[in-house]
Coordinates of C-alpha atoms in Angstrom, one line a residue:
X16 CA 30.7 -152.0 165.8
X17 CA 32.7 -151.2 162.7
X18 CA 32.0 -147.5 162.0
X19 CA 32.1 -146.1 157.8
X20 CA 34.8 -144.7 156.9
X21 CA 36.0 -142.4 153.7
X22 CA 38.4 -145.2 152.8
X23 CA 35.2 -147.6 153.0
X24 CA 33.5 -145.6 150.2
X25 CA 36.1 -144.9 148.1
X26 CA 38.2 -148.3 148.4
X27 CA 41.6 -145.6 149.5
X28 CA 43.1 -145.2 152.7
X29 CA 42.3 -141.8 154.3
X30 CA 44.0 -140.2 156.7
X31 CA 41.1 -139.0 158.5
X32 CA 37.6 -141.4 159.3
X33 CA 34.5 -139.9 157.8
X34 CA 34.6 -135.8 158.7
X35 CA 32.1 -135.0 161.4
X36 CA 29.9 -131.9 161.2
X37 CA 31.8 -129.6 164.0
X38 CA 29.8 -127.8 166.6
X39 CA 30.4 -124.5 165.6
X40 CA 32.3 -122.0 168.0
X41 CA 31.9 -118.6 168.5
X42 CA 34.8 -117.4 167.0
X43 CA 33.7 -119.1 163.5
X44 CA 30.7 -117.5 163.6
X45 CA 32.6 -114.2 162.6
X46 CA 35.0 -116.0 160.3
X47 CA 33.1 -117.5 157.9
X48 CA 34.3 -120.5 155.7
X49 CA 35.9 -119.2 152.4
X50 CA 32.7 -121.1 150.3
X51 CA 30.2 -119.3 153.0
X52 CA 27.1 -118.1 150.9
X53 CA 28.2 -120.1 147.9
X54 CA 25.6 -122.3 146.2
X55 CA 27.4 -124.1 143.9
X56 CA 25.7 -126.4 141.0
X57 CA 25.8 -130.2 140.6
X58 CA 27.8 -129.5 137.9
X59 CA 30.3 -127.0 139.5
X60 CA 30.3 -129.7 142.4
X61 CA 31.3 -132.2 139.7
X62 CA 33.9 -130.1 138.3
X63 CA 35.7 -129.2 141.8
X64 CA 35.6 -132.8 142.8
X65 CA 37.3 -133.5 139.8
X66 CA 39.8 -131.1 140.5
X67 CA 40.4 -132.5 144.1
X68 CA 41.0 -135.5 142.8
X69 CA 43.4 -134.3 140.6
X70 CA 45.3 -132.8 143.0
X71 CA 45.7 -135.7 145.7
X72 CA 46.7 -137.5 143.0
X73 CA 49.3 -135.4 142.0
X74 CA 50.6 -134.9 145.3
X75 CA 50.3 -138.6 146.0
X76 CA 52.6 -138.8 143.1
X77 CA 55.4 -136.2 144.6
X78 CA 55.2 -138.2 148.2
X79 CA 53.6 -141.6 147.3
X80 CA 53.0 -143.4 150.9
X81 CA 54.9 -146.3 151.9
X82 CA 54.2 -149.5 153.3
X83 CA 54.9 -148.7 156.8
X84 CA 53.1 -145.0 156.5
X85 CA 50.5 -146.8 155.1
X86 CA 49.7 -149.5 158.0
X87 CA 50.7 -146.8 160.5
X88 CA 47.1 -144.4 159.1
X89 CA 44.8 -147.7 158.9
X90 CA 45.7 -148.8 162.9
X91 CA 45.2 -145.0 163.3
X92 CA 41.8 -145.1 161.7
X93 CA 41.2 -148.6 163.5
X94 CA 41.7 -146.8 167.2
X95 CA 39.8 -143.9 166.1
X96 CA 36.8 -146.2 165.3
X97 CA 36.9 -147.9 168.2
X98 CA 36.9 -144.8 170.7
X99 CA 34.3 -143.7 168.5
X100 CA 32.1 -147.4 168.6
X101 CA 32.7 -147.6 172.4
X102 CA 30.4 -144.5 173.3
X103 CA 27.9 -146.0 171.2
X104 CA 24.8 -147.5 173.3
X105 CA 23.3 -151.0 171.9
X106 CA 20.7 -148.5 170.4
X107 CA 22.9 -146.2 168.8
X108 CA 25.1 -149.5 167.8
X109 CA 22.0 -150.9 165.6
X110 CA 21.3 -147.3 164.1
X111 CA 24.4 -147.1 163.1
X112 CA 25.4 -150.9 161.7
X113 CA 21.7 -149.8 159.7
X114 CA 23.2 -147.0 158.8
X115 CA 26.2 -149.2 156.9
X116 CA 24.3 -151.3 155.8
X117 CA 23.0 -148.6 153.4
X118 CA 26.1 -147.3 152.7
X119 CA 27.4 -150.9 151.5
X120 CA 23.9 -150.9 149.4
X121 CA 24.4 -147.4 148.0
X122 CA 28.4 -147.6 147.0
X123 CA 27.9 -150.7 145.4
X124 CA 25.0 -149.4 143.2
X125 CA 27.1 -145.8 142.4
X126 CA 30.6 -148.1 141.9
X127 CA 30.5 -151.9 142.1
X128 CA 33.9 -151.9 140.9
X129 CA 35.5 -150.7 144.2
X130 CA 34.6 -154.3 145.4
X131 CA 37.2 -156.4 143.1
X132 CA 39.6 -153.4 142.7
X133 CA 41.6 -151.9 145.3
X134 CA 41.9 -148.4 143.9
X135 CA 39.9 -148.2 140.7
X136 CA 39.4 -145.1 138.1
X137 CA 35.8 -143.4 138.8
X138 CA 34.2 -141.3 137.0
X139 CA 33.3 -137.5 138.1
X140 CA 30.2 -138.8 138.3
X141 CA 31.0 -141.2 140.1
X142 CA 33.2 -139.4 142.7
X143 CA 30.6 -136.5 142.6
X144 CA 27.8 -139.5 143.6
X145 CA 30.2 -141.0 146.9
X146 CA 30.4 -137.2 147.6
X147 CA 26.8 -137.2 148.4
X148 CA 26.8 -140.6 150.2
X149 CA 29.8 -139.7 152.7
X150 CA 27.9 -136.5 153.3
X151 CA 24.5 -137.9 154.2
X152 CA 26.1 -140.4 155.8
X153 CA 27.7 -137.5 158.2
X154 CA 24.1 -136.0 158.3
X155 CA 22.8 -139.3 159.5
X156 CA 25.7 -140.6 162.1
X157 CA 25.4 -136.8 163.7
X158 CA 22.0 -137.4 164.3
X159 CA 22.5 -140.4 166.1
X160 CA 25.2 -139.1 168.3
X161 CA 24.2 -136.8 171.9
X162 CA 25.8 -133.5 171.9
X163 CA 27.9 -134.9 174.4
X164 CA 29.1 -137.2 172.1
X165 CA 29.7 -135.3 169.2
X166 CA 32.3 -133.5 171.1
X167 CA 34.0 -136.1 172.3
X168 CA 34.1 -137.1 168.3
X169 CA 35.8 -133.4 167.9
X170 CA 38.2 -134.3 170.5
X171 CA 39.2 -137.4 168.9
X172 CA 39.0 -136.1 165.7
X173 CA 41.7 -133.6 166.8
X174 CA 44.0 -136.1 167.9
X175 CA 43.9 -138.1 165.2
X176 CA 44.5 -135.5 162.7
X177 CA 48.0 -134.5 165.2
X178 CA 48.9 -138.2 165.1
X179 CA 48.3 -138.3 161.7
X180 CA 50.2 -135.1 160.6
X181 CA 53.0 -136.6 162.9
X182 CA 53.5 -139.7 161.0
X183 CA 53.6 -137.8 157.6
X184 CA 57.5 -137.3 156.5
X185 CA 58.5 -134.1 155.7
X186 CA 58.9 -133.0 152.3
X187 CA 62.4 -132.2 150.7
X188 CA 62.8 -128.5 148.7
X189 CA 62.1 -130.7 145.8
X190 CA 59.3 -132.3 146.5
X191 CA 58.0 -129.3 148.3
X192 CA 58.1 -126.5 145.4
X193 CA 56.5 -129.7 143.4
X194 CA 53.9 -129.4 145.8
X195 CA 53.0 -125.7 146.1
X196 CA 53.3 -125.7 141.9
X197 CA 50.2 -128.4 141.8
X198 CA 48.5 -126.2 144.6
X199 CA 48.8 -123.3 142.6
X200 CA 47.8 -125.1 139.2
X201 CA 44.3 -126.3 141.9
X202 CA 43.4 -123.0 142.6
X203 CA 43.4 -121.6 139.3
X204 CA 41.1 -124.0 137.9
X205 CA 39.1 -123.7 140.7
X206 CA 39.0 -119.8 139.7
X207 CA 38.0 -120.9 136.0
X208 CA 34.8 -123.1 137.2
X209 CA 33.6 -120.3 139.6
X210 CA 31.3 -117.1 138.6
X211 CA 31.9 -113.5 139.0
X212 CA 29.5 -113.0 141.6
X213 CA 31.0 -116.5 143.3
X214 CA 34.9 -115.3 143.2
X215 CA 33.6 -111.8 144.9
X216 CA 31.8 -113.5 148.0
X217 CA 34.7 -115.4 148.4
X218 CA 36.7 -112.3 148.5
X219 CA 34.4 -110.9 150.9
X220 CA 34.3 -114.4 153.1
X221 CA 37.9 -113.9 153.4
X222 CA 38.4 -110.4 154.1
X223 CA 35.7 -110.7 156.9
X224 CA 38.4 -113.7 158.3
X225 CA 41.2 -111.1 158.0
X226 CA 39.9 -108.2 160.2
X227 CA 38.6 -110.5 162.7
X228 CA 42.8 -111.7 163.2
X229 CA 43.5 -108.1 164.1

């Protein structure tokens, strides 16, 4: 059973399948995420997308991947698939191919061209709408799964991100300054699309992260 994948939807390799909602530990509870209490706008969520984009382009263009990198990430995804496929039961197997099925349906209507071209130019929009796809398509595949089983996704999901980070070279003082500069860039137009009351709970989010280190 061939599982979805983020570089399904957006016709790219990824270097992680299609993120799984986490069960959350006690320690988070009292670190919240830095976006915690954040309700952010369609068209705030359009903008930041945008501006993720920008970046991984930009950082794909200090360390552009390689063939051999590249093949090494899609037999990673491929093994990480089929760990995940083979705790499926013939139940969960049809949910889930239904489940594709609609995702095949609803990428094609959002961006048909990412069937002829491997890595076409979308929209915002359009990056904004497979946002909302790969994220129901979490809410969905997580309902399928046991608690059981979406820990033993966790698991694999942690092992895949260490086998992944593993095969990524290390950056040269170059390419690493080049790096931080485009990070740097992200975050302050990331400041410039978020309100006053917005940029204070996420000072707040991650203050509450930094006494609960100490």
């Amino acid at each position: 059973m061939k599982l979805k994948t983020l570089s399904v939807l957006l016709g790219t390799l990824s270097l992680v399948a299609m993120p799984l909602v986490r069960p959350v530990q006690a320690e988070e509870l009292v670190c919240p995420d830095e976006f915690e209490g954040i309700e952010l706008s369609e068209d705030q969520q359009v903008q930041l997308l945008a501006l993720e984009e920008q970046l991984d382009d930009r950082i794909e263009s200090i360390m552009p991947a390689t063939p051999e990198s590249e093949a090494q990430l899609e037999q990673l995804e491929q093994t990480f698939e089929q760990q995940v496929s083979s705790m499926l039961s013939p139940e969960q197997e049809q949910q889930v191919g239904q489940l594709n099925a609609w995702v095949d349906e609803s990428v094609a209507s959002v961006a048909p061209e990412l069937e002829i071209e491997e890595d076409p130019a979308l929209s915002a929009d359009q990056e904004a709408a497979l946002d909302m796809i790969a994220e129901e398509y979490d809410r969905n595949f997580q309902s399928i799964l046991t608690p059981e089983q979406q820990q033993q996704v966790e698991v694999l999901e942690e092992q895949l991100d260490a086998e992944v980070e593993a095969t990524m070279p290390e950056p040269n003082a170059e390419q690493a300054a080049s790096i931080e500069a485009a990070e740097a860039e992200y975050e302050q137009a990331v400041l410039q699309v978020l309100t006053p009351e917005q940029l204070q709970q996420i000072e707040t989010n991650l203050a509450a992260c930094a006494v609960n280190e100490f």
